[in-house]
Short mmCIF file of C-alpha atoms in Angstrom, two decimals:
data_model
loop_
_atom_site.label_atom_id
_atom_site.label_comp_id
_atom_site.label_asym_id
_atom_site.label_seq_id
_atom_site.Cartn_x
_atom_site.Cartn_y
_atom_site.Cartn_z
CA MET A 39 0.00 0.00 0.00
CA GLY A 40 1.18 3.51 -0.76
CA THR A 41 1.34 6.38 1.69
CA PRO A 42 -1.44 8.97 1.57
CA PRO A 43 -0.67 12.22 -0.21
CA GLN A 44 1.06 14.76 2.03
CA ASN A 45 -1.37 17.55 1.23
CA SER A 46 -4.55 15.59 1.86
CA GLU A 47 -7.06 17.09 4.28
CA ALA A 48 -6.57 14.26 6.78
CA ALA A 49 -2.80 14.68 6.75
CA LEU A 50 -3.11 18.44 7.21
CA GLY A 51 -5.57 18.11 10.10
CA ALA A 52 -3.44 15.50 11.83
CA ALA A 53 -0.27 17.53 11.41
CA GLY A 54 -1.98 20.63 12.77
CA ALA A 55 -3.33 18.81 15.81
CA ALA A 56 0.04 17.24 16.59
CA SER A 57 2.24 20.27 16.13
CA GLY A 58 -0.07 23.11 17.26
CA PRO A 59 -0.92 26.45 15.73
CA MET A 60 2.67 27.57 15.19
CA ALA A 61 3.34 24.80 12.65
CA LEU A 62 2.72 26.96 9.60
CA ASP A 63 4.65 26.51 6.40
CA ALA A 64 5.17 29.13 3.70
CA VAL A 65 1.96 28.15 1.86
CA ASP A 66 -0.12 28.45 5.06
CA ARG A 67 1.41 31.83 5.78
CA ARG A 68 0.71 33.08 2.25
CA ILE A 69 -2.90 31.85 2.47
CA ILE A 70 -3.32 33.69 5.77
CA ALA A 71 -1.82 36.89 4.35
CA LEU A 72 -4.06 36.81 1.28
CA LEU A 73 -7.22 36.04 3.26
CA HIS A 74 -6.29 38.79 5.70
CA GLU A 75 -6.23 41.24 2.78
CA ASN A 76 -9.46 39.88 1.25
CA ALA A 77 -11.42 37.23 3.17
CA ARG A 78 -13.79 36.90 0.21
CA MET A 79 -11.10 35.82 -2.25
CA PRO A 80 -12.45 32.86 -4.22
CA ASN A 81 -10.68 29.58 -3.53
CA VAL A 82 -9.58 29.16 -7.15
CA ASP A 83 -7.86 32.60 -7.07
CA LEU A 84 -6.34 31.87 -3.68
CA ALA A 85 -5.00 28.52 -4.93
CA ARG A 86 -3.51 30.15 -8.02
CA ALA A 87 -1.86 32.89 -5.92
CA VAL A 88 -0.17 30.40 -3.58
CA GLY A 89 0.69 27.87 -6.30
CA VAL A 90 -1.38 24.86 -5.22
CA SER A 91 -4.42 23.08 -6.61
CA PRO A 92 -7.87 24.34 -5.56
CA SER A 93 -8.57 21.11 -3.64
CA THR A 94 -5.28 21.42 -1.74
CA CYS A 95 -5.99 25.08 -1.02
CA LEU A 96 -9.46 24.26 0.29
CA ALA A 97 -7.99 21.57 2.55
CA ARG A 98 -5.34 24.01 3.80
CA VAL A 99 -7.93 26.68 4.62
CA ARG A 100 -10.13 24.10 6.36
CA SER A 101 -7.12 22.92 8.39
CA LEU A 102 -6.27 26.49 9.36
CA ARG A 103 -9.85 26.95 10.61
CA GLU A 104 -9.89 23.64 12.48
CA ARG A 105 -6.58 24.44 14.18
CA GLY A 106 -7.90 27.81 15.30
CA VAL A 107 -5.48 29.85 13.19
CA ILE A 108 -8.36 31.40 11.25
CA THR A 109 -10.96 32.23 13.86
CA ARG A 110 -13.60 34.06 11.82
CA TYR A 111 -14.36 36.01 8.68
CA THR A 112 -15.81 39.48 9.01
CA ALA A 113 -16.81 42.53 7.02
CA GLU A 114 -15.37 45.89 7.97
CA ILE A 115 -18.19 48.43 8.07
CA ASP A 116 -17.82 52.20 7.90
CA PRO A 117 -19.51 53.35 11.14
CA ALA A 118 -20.34 56.75 9.60
CA ALA A 119 -22.50 54.96 7.02
CA LEU A 120 -24.65 53.77 9.93
CA GLY A 121 -24.81 57.19 11.58
CA TYR A 122 -21.94 56.65 14.03
CA THR A 123 -19.87 59.69 13.11
CA LEU A 124 -17.84 59.93 16.32
CA GLN A 125 -15.43 57.48 17.90
CA ALA A 126 -13.91 57.72 21.35
CA LEU A 127 -11.54 55.81 23.60
CA VAL A 128 -12.73 55.62 27.19
CA SER A 129 -10.25 54.62 29.90
CA VAL A 130 -11.76 53.06 33.00
CA ARG A 131 -10.28 52.48 36.43
CA ILE A 132 -12.14 50.17 38.80
CA ARG A 133 -12.18 50.87 42.57
CA PRO A 134 -9.75 48.60 44.45
CA GLY A 135 -12.56 47.07 46.53
CA ALA A 136 -14.55 46.21 43.42
CA ARG A 137 -11.95 44.21 41.49
CA HIS A 138 -14.03 41.06 41.95
CA LEU A 139 -16.64 42.67 39.64
CA MET A 140 -14.30 43.15 36.68
CA GLU A 141 -15.51 40.11 34.74
CA GLN A 142 -19.13 41.14 35.26
CA ILE A 143 -18.38 44.71 34.15
CA SER A 144 -16.54 43.39 31.10
CA ASP A 145 -19.46 41.11 30.19
CA GLU A 146 -21.94 44.01 30.50
CA LEU A 147 -19.82 46.39 28.43
CA ARG A 148 -19.37 43.87 25.61
CA THR A 149 -23.15 43.74 25.13
CA GLN A 150 -23.45 47.49 24.53
CA PRO A 151 -24.01 48.34 20.85
CA GLU A 152 -21.64 51.32 21.02
CA VAL A 153 -18.66 49.17 22.05
CA ALA A 154 -16.47 48.36 19.06
CA GLN A 155 -13.56 46.96 21.09
CA LEU A 156 -12.90 46.33 24.76
CA PHE A 157 -9.41 45.90 26.14
CA PHE A 158 -8.64 44.57 29.63
CA LEU A 159 -5.37 46.21 30.60
CA GLY A 160 -2.47 45.79 32.96
CA GLY A 161 -1.32 49.16 34.22
CA SER A 162 -2.94 52.19 35.79
CA GLU A 163 -6.21 51.72 33.87
CA ASP A 164 -8.29 48.55 33.93
CA PHE A 165 -10.23 48.87 30.67
CA LEU A 166 -9.94 50.77 27.43
CA ILE A 167 -13.19 50.95 25.53
CA HIS A 168 -13.36 51.91 21.87
CA VAL A 169 -16.87 53.25 21.25
CA ARG A 170 -18.65 54.32 18.09
CA VAL A 171 -21.41 56.86 18.69
CA ARG A 172 -23.63 59.33 16.85
CA ASP A 173 -22.28 62.48 18.49
CA SER A 174 -20.77 63.94 21.67
CA GLU A 175 -24.08 63.68 23.54
CA HIS A 176 -24.24 59.99 22.70
CA VAL A 177 -20.74 59.36 24.13
CA ARG A 178 -21.69 61.41 27.21
CA GLN A 179 -24.81 59.28 27.74
CA PHE A 180 -22.82 56.08 27.22
CA VAL A 181 -20.28 57.07 29.89
CA LEU A 182 -22.96 58.25 32.34
CA LYS A 183 -25.21 55.21 31.93
CA ASN A 184 -22.62 52.44 31.65
CA LEU A 185 -19.69 53.74 33.68
CA SER A 186 -20.23 56.76 35.93
CA ALA A 187 -23.46 55.32 37.39
CA ASN A 188 -21.60 52.13 38.33
CA PRO A 189 -20.31 52.36 41.93
CA ALA A 190 -17.42 50.01 41.04
CA VAL A 191 -15.99 52.58 38.61
CA ALA A 192 -13.48 54.95 40.23
CA LEU A 193 -12.48 57.00 37.19
CA THR A 194 -13.15 57.43 33.49
CA GLU A 195 -11.30 59.47 30.91
CA THR A 196 -12.71 60.01 27.44
CA ASN A 197 -10.58 60.84 24.41
CA LEU A 198 -12.19 61.66 21.09
CA VAL A 199 -10.79 59.96 18.00
CA PHE A 200 -10.23 62.38 15.13
CA GLU A 201 -8.97 59.74 12.71
CA HIS A 202 -8.88 55.96 12.93
CA HIS A 203 -6.77 53.82 10.62
CA THR A 204 -6.53 50.07 10.66
CA ALA A 205 -3.02 48.91 9.89
CA MET A 206 -2.86 47.30 6.47
CA SER A 207 -1.28 44.22 7.94
CA ALA A 208 -2.70 44.44 11.46
CA GLY A 209 0.81 43.47 12.53
CA LEU A 210 0.80 40.17 10.66
CA ARG A 211 3.26 40.95 7.89
CA THR A 212 6.17 40.82 10.31
CA VAL A 213 5.29 37.27 11.37
CA LEU A 214 4.06 35.97 8.02
#
């Protein structure tokens, strides 16, 4: 009996499970880079760009998903097109006696429609919240309702975002 082809889906899945998420070869890294640039790239174009057959490419992408390297596909939406013309970064410090509530506060904040990103920090601040809002009154109401009214919150600081740019590589080019 012959050995199974090296680029079969089963071989890729088994290799990924055995060696973990850091076991990425040059083809995997190129696939990731191209999908990062355009997650809607058709498989046949992706395969051509990385120099493998469409079936191999599909198996590679499936393996990357199964191994947790690719976690999701998303569309980037212009918040202004939805009426959210202002963005702000809100720093939050929790009172020392209320640290046990941090997970609950985090869970509550993540459900708010204005919250684009939530960062749990080490340092002088506990959270950094990136919000997208209609206007300055909307950000004021967000802070009052969700933060200032919470007795666990010791301090907030709001910074308006004049421009927001997503890095073209989101930091991945240096590792890919």
